[in-house]
Short mmCIF file of C-alpha atoms in Angstrom, two decimals:
data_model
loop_
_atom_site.label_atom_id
_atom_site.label_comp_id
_atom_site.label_asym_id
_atom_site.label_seq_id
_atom_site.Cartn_x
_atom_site.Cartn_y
_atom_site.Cartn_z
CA UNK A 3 0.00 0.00 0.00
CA UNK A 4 1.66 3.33 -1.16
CA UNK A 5 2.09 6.17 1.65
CA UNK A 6 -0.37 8.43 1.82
CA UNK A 7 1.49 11.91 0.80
CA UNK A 8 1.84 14.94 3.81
CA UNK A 9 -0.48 17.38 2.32
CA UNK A 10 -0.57 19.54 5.61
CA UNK A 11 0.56 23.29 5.32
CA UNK A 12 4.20 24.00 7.03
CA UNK A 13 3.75 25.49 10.89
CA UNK A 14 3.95 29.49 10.08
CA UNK A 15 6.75 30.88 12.25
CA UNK A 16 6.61 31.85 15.66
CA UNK A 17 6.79 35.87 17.03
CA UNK A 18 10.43 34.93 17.92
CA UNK A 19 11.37 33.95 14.57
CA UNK A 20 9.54 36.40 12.69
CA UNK A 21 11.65 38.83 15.23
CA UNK A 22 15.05 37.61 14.24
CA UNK A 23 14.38 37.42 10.71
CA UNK A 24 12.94 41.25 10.70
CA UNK A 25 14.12 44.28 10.02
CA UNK A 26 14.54 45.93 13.15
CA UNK A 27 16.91 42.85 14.13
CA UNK A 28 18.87 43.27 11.54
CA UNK A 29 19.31 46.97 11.82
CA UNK A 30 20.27 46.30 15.08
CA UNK A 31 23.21 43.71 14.51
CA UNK A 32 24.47 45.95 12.07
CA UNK A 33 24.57 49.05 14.76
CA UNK A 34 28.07 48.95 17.21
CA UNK A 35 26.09 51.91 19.17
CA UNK A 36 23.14 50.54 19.53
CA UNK A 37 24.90 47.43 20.80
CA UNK A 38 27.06 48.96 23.15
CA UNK A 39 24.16 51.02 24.36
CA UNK A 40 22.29 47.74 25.16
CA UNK A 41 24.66 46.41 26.94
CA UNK A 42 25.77 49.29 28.77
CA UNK A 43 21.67 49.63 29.91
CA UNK A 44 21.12 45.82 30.35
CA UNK A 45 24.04 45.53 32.80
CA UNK A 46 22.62 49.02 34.75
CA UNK A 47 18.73 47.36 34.73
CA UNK A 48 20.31 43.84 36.04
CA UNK A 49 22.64 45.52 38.80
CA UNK A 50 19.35 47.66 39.76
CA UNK A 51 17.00 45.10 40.03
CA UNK A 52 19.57 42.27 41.90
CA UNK A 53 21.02 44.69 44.05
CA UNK A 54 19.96 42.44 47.05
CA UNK A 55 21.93 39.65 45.29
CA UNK A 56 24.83 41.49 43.28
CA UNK A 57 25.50 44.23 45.88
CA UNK A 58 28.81 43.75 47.86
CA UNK A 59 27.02 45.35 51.05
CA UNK A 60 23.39 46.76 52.13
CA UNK A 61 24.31 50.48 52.18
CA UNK A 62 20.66 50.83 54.28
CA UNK A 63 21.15 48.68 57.10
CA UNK A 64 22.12 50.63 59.88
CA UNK A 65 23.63 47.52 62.05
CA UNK A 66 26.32 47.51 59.33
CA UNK A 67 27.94 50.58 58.99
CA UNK A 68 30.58 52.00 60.38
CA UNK A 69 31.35 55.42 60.95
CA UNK A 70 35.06 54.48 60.71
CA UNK A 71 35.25 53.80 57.59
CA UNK A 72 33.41 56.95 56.37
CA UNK A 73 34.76 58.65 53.13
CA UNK A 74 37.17 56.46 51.95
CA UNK A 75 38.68 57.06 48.65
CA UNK A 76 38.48 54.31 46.07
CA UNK A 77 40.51 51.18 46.23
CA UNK A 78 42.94 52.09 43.68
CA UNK A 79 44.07 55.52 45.15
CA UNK A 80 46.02 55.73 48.34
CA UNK A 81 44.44 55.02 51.56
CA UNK A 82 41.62 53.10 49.69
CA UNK A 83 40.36 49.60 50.74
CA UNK A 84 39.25 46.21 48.48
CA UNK A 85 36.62 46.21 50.53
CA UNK A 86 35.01 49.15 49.23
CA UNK A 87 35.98 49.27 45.17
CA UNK A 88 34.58 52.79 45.01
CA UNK A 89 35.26 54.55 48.08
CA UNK A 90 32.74 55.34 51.12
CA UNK A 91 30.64 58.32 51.76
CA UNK A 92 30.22 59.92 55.01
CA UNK A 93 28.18 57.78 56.81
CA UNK A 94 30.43 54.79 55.67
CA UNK A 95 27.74 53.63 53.22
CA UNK A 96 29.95 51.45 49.94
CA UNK A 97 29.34 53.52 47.19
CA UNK A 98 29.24 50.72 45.00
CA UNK A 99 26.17 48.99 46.57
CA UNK A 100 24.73 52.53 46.86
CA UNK A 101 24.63 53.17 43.23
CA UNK A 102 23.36 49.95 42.70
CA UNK A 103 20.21 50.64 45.08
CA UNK A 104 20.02 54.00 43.70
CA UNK A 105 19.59 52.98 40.02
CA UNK A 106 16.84 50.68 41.04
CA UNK A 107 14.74 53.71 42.41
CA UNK A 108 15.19 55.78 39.80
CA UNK A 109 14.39 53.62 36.77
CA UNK A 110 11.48 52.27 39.10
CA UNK A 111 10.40 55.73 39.20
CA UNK A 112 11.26 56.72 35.55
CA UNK A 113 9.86 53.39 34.09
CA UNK A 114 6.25 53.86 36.05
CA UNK A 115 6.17 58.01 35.14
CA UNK A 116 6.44 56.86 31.47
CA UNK A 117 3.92 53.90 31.37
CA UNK A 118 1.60 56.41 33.41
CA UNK A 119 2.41 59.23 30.87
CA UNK A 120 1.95 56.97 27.68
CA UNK A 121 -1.64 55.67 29.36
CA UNK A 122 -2.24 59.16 29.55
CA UNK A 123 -1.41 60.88 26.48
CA UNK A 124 -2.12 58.03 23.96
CA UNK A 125 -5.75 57.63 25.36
CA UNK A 126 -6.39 61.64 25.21
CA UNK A 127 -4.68 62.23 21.95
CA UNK A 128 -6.65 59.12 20.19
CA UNK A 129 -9.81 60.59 21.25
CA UNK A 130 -8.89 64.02 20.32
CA UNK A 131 -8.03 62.53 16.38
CA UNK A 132 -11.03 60.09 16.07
CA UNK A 133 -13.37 62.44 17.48
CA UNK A 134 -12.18 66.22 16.51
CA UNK A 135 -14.65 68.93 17.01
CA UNK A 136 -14.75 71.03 20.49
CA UNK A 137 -12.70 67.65 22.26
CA UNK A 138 -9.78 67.96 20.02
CA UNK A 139 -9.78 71.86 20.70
CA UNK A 140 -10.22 71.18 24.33
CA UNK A 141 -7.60 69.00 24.81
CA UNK A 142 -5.19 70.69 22.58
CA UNK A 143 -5.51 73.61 24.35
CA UNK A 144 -4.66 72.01 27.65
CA UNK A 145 -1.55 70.75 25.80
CA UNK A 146 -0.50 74.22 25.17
CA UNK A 147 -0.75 75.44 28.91
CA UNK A 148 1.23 72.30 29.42
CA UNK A 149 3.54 73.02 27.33
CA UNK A 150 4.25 76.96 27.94
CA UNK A 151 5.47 76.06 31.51
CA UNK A 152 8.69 74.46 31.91
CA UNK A 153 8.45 70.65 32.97
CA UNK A 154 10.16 70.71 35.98
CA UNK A 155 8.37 73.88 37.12
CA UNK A 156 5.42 71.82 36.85
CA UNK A 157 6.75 68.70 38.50
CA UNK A 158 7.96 70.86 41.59
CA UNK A 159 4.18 72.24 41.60
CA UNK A 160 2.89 69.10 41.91
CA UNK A 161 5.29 67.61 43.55
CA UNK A 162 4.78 70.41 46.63
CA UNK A 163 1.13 70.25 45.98
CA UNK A 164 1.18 66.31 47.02
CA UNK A 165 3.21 67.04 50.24
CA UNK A 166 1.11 69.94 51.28
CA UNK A 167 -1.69 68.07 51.19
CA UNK A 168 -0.29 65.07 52.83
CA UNK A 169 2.61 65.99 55.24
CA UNK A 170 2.37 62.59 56.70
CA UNK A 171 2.21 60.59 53.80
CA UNK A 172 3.70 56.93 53.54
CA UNK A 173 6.83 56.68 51.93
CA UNK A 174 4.26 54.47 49.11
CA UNK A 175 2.36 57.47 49.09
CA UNK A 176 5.23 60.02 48.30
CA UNK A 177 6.74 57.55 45.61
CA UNK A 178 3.35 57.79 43.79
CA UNK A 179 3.03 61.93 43.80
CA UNK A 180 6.20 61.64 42.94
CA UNK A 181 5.88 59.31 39.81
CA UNK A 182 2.33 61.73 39.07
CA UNK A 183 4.00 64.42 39.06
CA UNK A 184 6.92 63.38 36.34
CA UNK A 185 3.73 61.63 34.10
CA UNK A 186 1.98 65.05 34.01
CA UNK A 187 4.80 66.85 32.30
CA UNK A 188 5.78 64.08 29.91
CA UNK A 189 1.82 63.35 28.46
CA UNK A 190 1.61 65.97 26.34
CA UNK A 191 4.13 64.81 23.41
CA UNK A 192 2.61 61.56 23.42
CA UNK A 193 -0.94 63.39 23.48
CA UNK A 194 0.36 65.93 20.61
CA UNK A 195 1.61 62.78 18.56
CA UNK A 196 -0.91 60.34 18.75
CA UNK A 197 -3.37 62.92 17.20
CA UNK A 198 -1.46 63.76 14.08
CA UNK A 199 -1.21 60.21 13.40
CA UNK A 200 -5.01 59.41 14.63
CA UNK A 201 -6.03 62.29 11.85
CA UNK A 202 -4.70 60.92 8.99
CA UNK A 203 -5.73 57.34 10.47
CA UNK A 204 -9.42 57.79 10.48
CA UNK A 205 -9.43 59.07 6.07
CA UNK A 206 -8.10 55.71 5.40
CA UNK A 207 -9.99 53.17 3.73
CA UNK A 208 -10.14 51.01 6.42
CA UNK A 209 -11.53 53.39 8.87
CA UNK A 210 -14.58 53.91 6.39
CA UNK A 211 -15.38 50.90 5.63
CA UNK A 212 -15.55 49.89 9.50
CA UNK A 213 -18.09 52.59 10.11
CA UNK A 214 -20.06 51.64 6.82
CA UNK A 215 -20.57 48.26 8.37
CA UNK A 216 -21.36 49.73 12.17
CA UNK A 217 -18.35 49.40 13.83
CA UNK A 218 -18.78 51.00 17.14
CA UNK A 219 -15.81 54.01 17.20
CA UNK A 220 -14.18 52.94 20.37
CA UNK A 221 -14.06 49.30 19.04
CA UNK A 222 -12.59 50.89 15.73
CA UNK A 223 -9.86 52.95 18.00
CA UNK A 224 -8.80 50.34 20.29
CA UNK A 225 -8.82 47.55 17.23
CA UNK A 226 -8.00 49.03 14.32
CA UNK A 227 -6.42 52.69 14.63
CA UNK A 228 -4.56 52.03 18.03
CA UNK A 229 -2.37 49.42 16.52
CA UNK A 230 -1.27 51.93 13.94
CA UNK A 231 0.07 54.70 15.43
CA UNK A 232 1.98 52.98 18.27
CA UNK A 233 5.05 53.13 16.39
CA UNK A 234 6.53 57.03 16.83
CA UNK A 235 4.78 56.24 20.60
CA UNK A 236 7.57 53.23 21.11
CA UNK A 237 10.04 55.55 20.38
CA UNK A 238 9.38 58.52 22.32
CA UNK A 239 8.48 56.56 25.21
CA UNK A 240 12.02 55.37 24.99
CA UNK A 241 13.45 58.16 24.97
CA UNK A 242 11.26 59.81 27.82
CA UNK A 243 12.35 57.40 30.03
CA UNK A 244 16.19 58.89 30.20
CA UNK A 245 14.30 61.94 30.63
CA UNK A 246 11.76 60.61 33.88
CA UNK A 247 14.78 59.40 35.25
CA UNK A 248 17.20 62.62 34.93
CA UNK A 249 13.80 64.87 36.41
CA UNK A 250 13.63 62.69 38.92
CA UNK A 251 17.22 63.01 39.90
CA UNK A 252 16.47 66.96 39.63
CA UNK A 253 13.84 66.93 41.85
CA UNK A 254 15.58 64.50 44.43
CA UNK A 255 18.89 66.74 43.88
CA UNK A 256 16.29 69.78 44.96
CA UNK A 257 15.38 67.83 47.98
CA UNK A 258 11.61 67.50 47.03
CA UNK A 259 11.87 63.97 44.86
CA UNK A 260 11.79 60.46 46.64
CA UNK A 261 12.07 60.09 50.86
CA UNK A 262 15.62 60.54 52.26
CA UNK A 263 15.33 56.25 53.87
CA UNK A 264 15.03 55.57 49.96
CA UNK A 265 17.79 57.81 48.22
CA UNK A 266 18.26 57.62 44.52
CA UNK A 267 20.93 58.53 42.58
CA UNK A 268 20.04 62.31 42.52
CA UNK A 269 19.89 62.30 46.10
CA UNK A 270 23.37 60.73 45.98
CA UNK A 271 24.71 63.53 43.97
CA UNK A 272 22.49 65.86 46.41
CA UNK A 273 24.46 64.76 49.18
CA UNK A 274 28.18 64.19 47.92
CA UNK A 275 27.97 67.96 46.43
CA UNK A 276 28.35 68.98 50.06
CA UNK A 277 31.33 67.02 49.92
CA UNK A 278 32.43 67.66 46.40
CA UNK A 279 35.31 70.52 46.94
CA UNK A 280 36.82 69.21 50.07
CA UNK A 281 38.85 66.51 48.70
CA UNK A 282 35.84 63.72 48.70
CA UNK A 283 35.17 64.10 44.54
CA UNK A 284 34.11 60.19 44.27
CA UNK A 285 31.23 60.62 46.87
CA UNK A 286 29.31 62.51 43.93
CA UNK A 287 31.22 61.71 41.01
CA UNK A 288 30.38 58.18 40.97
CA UNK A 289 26.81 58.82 41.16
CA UNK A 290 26.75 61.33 38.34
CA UNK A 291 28.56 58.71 36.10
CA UNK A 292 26.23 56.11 36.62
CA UNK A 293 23.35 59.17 35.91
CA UNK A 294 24.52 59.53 32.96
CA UNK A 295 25.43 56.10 31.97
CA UNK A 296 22.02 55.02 32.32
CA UNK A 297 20.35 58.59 30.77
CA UNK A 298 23.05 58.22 27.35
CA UNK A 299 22.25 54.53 26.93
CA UNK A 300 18.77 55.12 27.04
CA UNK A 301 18.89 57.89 24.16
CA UNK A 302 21.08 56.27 22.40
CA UNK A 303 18.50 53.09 22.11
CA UNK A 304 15.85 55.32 21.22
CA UNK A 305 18.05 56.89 18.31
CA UNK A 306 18.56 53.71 17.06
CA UNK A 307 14.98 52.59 17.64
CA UNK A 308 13.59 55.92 15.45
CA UNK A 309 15.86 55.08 12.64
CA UNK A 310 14.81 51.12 12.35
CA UNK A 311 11.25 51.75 12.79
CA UNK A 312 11.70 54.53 9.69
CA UNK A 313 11.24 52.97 6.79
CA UNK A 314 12.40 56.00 4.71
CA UNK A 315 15.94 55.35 6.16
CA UNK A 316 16.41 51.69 5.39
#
């Protein structure tokens, strides 16, 4: 009896494969910046979020410091002990482990600012596109007395605001006015963006014929319009995230960003500026590095991200 032949379709490739085979993959391979900025942000977001783990000491716990060994230079330079690679500060806190809980605050704070600002701005500037009329000029209007102050005035407003009205407030509590008050500076380009691209959206065919056949709008926003306009969103969410994280290190540098028990890395700066021109340089220097580190590799992604998702540059 002869075989009966495989007629059966091949398996279609998974996401994964589709991903490497794309592209954006390719562009990336074929970038040394965008590689080196990956890295460079990888090995920041894995030292941040296993500092418990990776962290030669707990720079928190009380029971383990020692006042003794307070503002010790780095190993390398005279006086400076293996023990601490990057010096002490003056509470004898490692500096190393300190920028290592530090980072994990800020991009906590940066990360959770975005996704709230994206939430925000995508959601008001596809309903200002789809719908136009008196809600587009409503909400475009509030995007220009957004925009005519400067963010971090606003963040500082209501960031003071927040602890007026709760002086007590849980250090939970003063993490989320602080993350609320970075999201309502940064909605506005998403807002501004989303529209443009939800305008010329809602002419195409595709649009129409879902409201010939009785589409309900919010069905054809979420389903059909949403998907499409996500792209420029990706990448300036990206790229807002170096700059969350650089106004949060403003505001904690200003003394009115996240509670002194949970310092991040611009109340590390904040606090080795005092020390800064008295010999002490790697109390604040260190901190500033890593700032910028994590703020350059960020950008950098995003750079590479705009030009891959372009298709006028491939």
């Amino acid at each position: 009896m002869a075989p009966v032949p495989d007629t059966s379709l091949p398996r279609p490739p998974g996401r994964l494969a589709r991903f490497l085979d794309g592209d954006v993959w390719h562009s990336f391979k074929r970038s040394p910046t965008a590689i080196l900025a990956a890295v460079i942000a990888a090995v920041c977001v894995f030292c941040a979020l296993f500092a418990g783990w990776v962290s030669p000491h707990d720079p928190f716990d009380l029971a383990t410091l020692d006042l003794m060994d307070s503002r010790l230079p780095p190993a390398w330079i005279d006086g400076g002990s293996t023990k601490y690679l990057l010096g002490t500060d003056d509470q004898g806190r490692d500096i190393l482990s300190a920028l290592m809980y530090g980072a994990r605050i800020s991009l906590l704070v940066g990360l959770a600012s975005v996704a709230l600002s994206v939430v925000l701005g995508v959601g008001l500037g596809l309903l200002a596109g789809f719908v136009g009329g008196r809600t587009d000029a409503f909400i475009m209007r509030v995007c220009d007395v957004m925009l005519s102050f400067p963010a971090i005035l606003v963040a500082l407003l209501i960031d003071g605001v927040g602890r007026a009205l709760f002086p007590q407030a849980h250090e939970t509590l003063a993490f989320g006015v602080l993350i609320l008050a970075i999201a309502l500076t940064g909605w506005v380009q998403y807002a501004r963006t989303v529209r443009g691209s939800t305008m010329v959206e809602r002419q195409k065919e595709y649009v129409q014929a879902a409201r010939i056949i009785g589409v309900p709008s919010l069905r054809i926003m979420r389903r059909h319009v949403l998907p499409n306009v996500m792209g420029p969103v990706l990448v300036l969410a990206t790229i807002q995230v170096a700059t969350a994280i650089l106004t949060e290190a403003t505001l904690s540098f200003l003394g009115v960003g996240v509670p002194p028990t949970s310092p991040s890395l611009g109340t590390l700066i904040r606090v080795g500026n005092d020390f800064l021109f008295s010999g002490e340089w790697w109390i604040t220097i260190f901190p500033g590095v890593m700032l910028v580190l994590i703020a350059l590799s960020v950008n950098l992604l995003g750079d590479w991200l705009r030009d891959a998702l372009n298709p006028r540059l491939r």
